[in-house]
Short mmCIF file of C-alpha atoms and ligand atoms in Angstrom, two decimals:
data_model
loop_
_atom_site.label_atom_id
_atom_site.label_comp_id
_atom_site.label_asym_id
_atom_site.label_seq_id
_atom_site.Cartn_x
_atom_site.Cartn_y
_atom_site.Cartn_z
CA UNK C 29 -13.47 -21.44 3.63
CA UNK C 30 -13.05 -22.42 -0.10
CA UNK C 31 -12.75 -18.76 -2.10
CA UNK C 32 -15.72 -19.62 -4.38
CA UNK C 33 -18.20 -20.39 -1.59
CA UNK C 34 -16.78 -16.96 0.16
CA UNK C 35 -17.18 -15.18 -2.59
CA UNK C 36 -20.34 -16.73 -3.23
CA UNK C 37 -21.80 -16.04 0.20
CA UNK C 38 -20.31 -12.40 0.11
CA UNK C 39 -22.55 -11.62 -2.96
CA UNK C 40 -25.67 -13.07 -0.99
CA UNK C 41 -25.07 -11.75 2.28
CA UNK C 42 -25.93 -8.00 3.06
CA UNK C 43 -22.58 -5.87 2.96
CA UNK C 44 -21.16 -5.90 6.40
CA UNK C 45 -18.52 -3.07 7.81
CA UNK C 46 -14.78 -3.77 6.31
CA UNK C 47 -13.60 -4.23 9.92
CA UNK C 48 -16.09 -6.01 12.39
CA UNK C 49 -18.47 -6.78 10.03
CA UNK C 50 -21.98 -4.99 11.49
CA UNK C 51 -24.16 -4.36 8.97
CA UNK C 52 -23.75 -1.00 6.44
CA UNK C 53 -25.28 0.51 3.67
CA UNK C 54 -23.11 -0.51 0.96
CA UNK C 55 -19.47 -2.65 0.24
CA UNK C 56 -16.50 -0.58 1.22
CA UNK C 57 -17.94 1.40 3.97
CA UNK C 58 -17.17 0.91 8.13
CA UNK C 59 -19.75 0.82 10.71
CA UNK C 60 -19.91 4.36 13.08
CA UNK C 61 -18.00 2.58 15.74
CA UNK C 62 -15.00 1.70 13.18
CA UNK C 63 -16.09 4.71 11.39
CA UNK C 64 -15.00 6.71 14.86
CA UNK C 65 -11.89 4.73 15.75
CA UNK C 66 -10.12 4.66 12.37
CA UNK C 67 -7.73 7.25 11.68
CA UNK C 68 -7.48 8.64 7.86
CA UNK C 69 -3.74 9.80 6.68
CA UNK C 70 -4.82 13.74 6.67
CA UNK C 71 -2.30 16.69 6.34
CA UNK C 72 0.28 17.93 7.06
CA UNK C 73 2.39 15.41 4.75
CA UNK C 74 5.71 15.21 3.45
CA UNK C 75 4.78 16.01 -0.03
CA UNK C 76 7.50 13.52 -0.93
CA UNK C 77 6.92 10.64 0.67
CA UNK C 78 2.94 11.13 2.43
CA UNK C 79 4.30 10.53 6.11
CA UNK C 80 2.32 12.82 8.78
CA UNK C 81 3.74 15.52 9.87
CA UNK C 82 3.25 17.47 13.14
CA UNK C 83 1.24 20.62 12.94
CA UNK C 84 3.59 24.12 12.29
CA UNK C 85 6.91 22.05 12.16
CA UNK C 86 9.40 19.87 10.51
CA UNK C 87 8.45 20.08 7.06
CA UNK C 88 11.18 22.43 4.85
CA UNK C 89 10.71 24.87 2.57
CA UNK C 90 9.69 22.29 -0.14
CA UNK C 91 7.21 20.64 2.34
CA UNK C 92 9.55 17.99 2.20
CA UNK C 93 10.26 15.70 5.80
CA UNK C 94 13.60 15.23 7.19
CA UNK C 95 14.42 12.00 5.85
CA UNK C 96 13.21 12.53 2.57
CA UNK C 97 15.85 15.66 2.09
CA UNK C 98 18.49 13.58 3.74
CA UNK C 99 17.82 10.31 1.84
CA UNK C 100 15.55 11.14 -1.39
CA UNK C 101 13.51 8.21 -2.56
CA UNK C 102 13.85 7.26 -6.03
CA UNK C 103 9.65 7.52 -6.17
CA UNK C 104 8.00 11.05 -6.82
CA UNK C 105 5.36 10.68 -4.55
CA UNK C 106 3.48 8.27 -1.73
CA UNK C 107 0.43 8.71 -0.47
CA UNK C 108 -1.71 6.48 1.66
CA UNK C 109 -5.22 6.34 3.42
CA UNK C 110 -5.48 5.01 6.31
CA UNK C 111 -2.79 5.37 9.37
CA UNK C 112 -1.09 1.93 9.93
CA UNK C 113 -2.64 1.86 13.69
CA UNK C 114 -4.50 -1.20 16.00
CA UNK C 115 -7.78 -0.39 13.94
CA UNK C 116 -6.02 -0.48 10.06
CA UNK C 117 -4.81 -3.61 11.26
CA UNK C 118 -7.98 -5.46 11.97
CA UNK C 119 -8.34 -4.14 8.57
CA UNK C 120 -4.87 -5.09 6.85
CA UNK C 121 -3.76 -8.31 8.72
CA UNK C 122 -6.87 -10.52 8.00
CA UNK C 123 -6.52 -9.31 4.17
CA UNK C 124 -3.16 -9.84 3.97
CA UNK C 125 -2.72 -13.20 5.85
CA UNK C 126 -6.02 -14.86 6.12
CA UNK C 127 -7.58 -15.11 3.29
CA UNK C 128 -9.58 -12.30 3.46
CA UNK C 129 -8.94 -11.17 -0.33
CA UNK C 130 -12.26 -9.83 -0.77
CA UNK C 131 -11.40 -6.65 1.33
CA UNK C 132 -9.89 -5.30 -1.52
CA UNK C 133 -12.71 -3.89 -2.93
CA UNK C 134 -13.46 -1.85 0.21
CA UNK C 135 -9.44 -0.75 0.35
CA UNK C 136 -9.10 -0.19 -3.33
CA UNK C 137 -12.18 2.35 -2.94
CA UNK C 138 -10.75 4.15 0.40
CA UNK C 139 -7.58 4.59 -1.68
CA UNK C 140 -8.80 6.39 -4.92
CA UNK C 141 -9.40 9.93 -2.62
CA UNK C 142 -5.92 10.47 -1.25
CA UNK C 143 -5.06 8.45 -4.81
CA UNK C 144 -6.97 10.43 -7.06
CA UNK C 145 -4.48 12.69 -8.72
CA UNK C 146 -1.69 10.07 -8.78
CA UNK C 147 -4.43 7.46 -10.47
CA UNK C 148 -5.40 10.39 -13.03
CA UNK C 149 -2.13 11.25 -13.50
CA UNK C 150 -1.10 6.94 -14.01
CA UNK C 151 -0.38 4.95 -17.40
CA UNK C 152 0.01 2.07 -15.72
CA UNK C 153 -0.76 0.50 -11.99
CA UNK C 154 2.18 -2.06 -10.86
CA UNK C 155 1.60 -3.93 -7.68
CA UNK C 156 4.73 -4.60 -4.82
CA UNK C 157 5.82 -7.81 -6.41
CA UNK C 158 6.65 -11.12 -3.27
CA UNK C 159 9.30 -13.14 -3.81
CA UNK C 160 7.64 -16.71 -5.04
CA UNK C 161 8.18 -18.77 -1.82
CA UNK C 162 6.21 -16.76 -0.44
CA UNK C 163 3.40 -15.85 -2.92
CA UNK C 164 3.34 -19.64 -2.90
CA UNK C 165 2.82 -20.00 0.86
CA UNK C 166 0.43 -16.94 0.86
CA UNK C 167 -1.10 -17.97 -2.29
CA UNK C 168 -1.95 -14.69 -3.04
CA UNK C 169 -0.35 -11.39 -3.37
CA UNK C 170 -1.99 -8.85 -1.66
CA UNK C 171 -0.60 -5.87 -3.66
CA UNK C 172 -1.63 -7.37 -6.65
CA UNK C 173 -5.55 -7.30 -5.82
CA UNK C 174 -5.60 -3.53 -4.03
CA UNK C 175 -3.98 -2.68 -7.80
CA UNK C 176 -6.57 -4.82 -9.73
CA UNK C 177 -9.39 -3.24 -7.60
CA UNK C 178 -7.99 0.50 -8.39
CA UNK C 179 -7.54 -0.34 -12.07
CA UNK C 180 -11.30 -1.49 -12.25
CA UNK C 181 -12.59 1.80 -10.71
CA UNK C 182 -9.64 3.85 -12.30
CA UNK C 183 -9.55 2.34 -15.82
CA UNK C 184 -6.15 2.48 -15.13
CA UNK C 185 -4.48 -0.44 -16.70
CA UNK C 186 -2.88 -2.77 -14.52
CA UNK C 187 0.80 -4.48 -15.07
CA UNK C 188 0.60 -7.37 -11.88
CA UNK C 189 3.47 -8.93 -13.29
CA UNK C 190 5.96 -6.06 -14.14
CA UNK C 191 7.98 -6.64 -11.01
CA UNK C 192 9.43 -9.52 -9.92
CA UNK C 193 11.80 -10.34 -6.79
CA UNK C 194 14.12 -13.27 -8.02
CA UNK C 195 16.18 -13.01 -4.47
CA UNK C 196 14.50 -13.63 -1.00
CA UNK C 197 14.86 -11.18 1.65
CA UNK C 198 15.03 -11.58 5.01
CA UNK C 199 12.38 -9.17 7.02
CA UNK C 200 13.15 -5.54 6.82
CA UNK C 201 11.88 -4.81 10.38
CA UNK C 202 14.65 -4.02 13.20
CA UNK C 203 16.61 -3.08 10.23
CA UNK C 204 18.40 0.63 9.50
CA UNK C 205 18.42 2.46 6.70
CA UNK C 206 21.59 0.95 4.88
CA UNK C 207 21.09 -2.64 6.05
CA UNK C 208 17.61 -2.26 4.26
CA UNK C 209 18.61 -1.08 0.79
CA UNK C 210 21.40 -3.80 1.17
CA UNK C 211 18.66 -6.29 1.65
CA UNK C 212 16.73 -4.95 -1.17
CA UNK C 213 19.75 -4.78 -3.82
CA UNK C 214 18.88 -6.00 -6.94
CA UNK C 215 15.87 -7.94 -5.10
CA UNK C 216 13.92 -6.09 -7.33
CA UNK C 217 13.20 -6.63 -11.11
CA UNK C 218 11.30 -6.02 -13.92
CA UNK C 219 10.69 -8.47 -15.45
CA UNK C 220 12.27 -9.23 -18.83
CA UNK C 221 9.71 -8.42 -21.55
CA UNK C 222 7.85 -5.46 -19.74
CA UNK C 223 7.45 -2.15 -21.20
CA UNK C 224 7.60 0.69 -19.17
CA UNK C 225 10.09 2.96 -21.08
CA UNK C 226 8.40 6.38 -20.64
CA UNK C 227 5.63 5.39 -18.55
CA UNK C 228 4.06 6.73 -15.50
CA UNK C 229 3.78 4.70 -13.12
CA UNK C 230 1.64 4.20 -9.66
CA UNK C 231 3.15 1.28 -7.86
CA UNK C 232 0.37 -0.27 -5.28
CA UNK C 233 0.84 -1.79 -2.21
CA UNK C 234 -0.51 -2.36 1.45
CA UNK C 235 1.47 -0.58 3.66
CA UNK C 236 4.10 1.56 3.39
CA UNK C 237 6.78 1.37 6.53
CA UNK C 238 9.98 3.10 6.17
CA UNK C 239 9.28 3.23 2.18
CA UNK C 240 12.57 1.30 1.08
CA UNK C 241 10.53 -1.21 -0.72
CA UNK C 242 9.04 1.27 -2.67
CA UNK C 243 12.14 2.52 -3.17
CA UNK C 244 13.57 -0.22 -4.40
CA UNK C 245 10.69 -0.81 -6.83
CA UNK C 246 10.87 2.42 -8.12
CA UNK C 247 14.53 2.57 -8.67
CA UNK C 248 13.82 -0.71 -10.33
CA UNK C 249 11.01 0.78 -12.91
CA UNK C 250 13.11 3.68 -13.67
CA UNK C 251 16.51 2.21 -14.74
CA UNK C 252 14.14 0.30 -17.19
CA UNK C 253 12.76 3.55 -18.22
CA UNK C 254 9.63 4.79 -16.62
CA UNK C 255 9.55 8.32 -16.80
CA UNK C 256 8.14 8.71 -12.77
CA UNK C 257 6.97 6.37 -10.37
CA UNK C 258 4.34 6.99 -7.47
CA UNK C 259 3.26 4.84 -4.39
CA UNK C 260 -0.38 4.10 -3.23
CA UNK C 261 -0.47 2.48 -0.42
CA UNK C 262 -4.18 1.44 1.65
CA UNK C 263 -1.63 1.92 4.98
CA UNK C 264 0.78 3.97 6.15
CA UNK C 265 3.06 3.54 9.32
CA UNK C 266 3.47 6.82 10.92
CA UNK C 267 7.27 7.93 12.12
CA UNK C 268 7.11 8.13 15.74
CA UNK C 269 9.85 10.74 15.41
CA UNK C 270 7.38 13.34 13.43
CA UNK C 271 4.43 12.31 15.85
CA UNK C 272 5.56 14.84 18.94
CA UNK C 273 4.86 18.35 18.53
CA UNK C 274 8.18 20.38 17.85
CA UNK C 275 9.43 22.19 20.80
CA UNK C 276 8.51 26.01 20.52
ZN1 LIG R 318 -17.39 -1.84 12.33
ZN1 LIG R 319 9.16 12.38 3.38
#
């Protein structure tokens, strides 16, 4: 469907639940089926990087996960709102891949509670940046609409072309933790021109996986002189290593 007549019907038609559609109350909101079956990123979190924890475990005396004192991302904090499960996907995949670009809205506003203190605390929003090939074949780049959404209801203002990625990178899935940042080195950019020299920054994206995108990004924004980046993310893949209760 062309975007116009989409967006044209969406404004007529009655708003319908952000994941099967049924009828609701207002935009942004999921029916009490969805409503029941999706799963909101709730604590215990790494305060670091926002990945679940289990209950009485794992977490160190900073509140800080395993990997995150091991391998400290260059960002100063993630969080996320939903958990990256079957349900988020309904959710995420049609937005990301099939046009769906008016789901936004509903993300952007899930987002601002688990985002609120990062978006107060933001000069600037900068969306995950796709390398051009693929912007081109997607035509659209997802990141770049959750972070125009959370500027409008933020009045946050929002940078969507700060980052660039002038090298194309091969999926990061199946990957480990070195192969990925070499993937990512220097695939990330600003781009020349930007300002962002002592600027706090809330980098915006879809899902977060392992968080070496972000990483990259925010490595990225502070060599050119932001003064702290942080990650919202609509998504968050939990580690299946920190699902399992500790052993007593
Ligand atoms: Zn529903
Ligand atoms: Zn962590």
């Amino acid at each position: 469907m062309k975007p116009l007549l989409r967006h044209l019907l969406d404004t007529l038609l009655p708003p319908g639940c952000l994941v099967c559609d049924a009828p609701v109350d207002d935009d942004g909101q999921f029916c009490l089926t969805c409503f029941r079956a999706v799963s909101f990123v709730s604590a215990p979190l790494c305060a670091q990087c926002g990945v679940p924890l289990p209950h009485g475990g794992l977490a160190g005396a900073e509140g800080i996960c395993p990997h995150c004192a091991a391998h400290p991302p260059a960002f100063t904090q993630a969080r996320a709102a939903l958990r990256y499960d079957e349900t988020a996907q309904k959710l995420i995949l049609p937005f990301k891949y099939a046009d769906r670009t008016e789901l936004a809205r509903g993300l952007a506003r899930l987002m601002r509670r688990p985002g609120a203190s990062l978006l107060a605390a933001a000069d600037m929003l900068v969306p995950v940046p796709l390398h051009r090939l693929r912007l081109r074949a997607r035509r659209y780049n997802q990141a770049a609409l959750l972070a125009r959404e959370l500027s409008r209801l933020s009045g946050r203002p929002c940078m969507p072309d700060a980052l660039i990625r002038p090298k194309h990178t091969a999926p990061l899935e199946g990957l480990n933790l070195a192969q990925r940042q070499a993937e990512l080195a220097e695939a990330v950019a600003l781009r020349p021109g930007c300002a962002v020299a002592g600027a706090h920054v809330l980098l915006v994206d879809d899902v977060m996986t392992s968080g070496t995108t972000a990483d990259a990004c925010a490595r990225a924004l502070l060599a050119a002189g932001a003064r702290r980046v942080d990650v919202l993310t609509a998504a968050r893949v939990a580690d299946p290593r920190f699902e399992q209760k500790p052993l007593a």
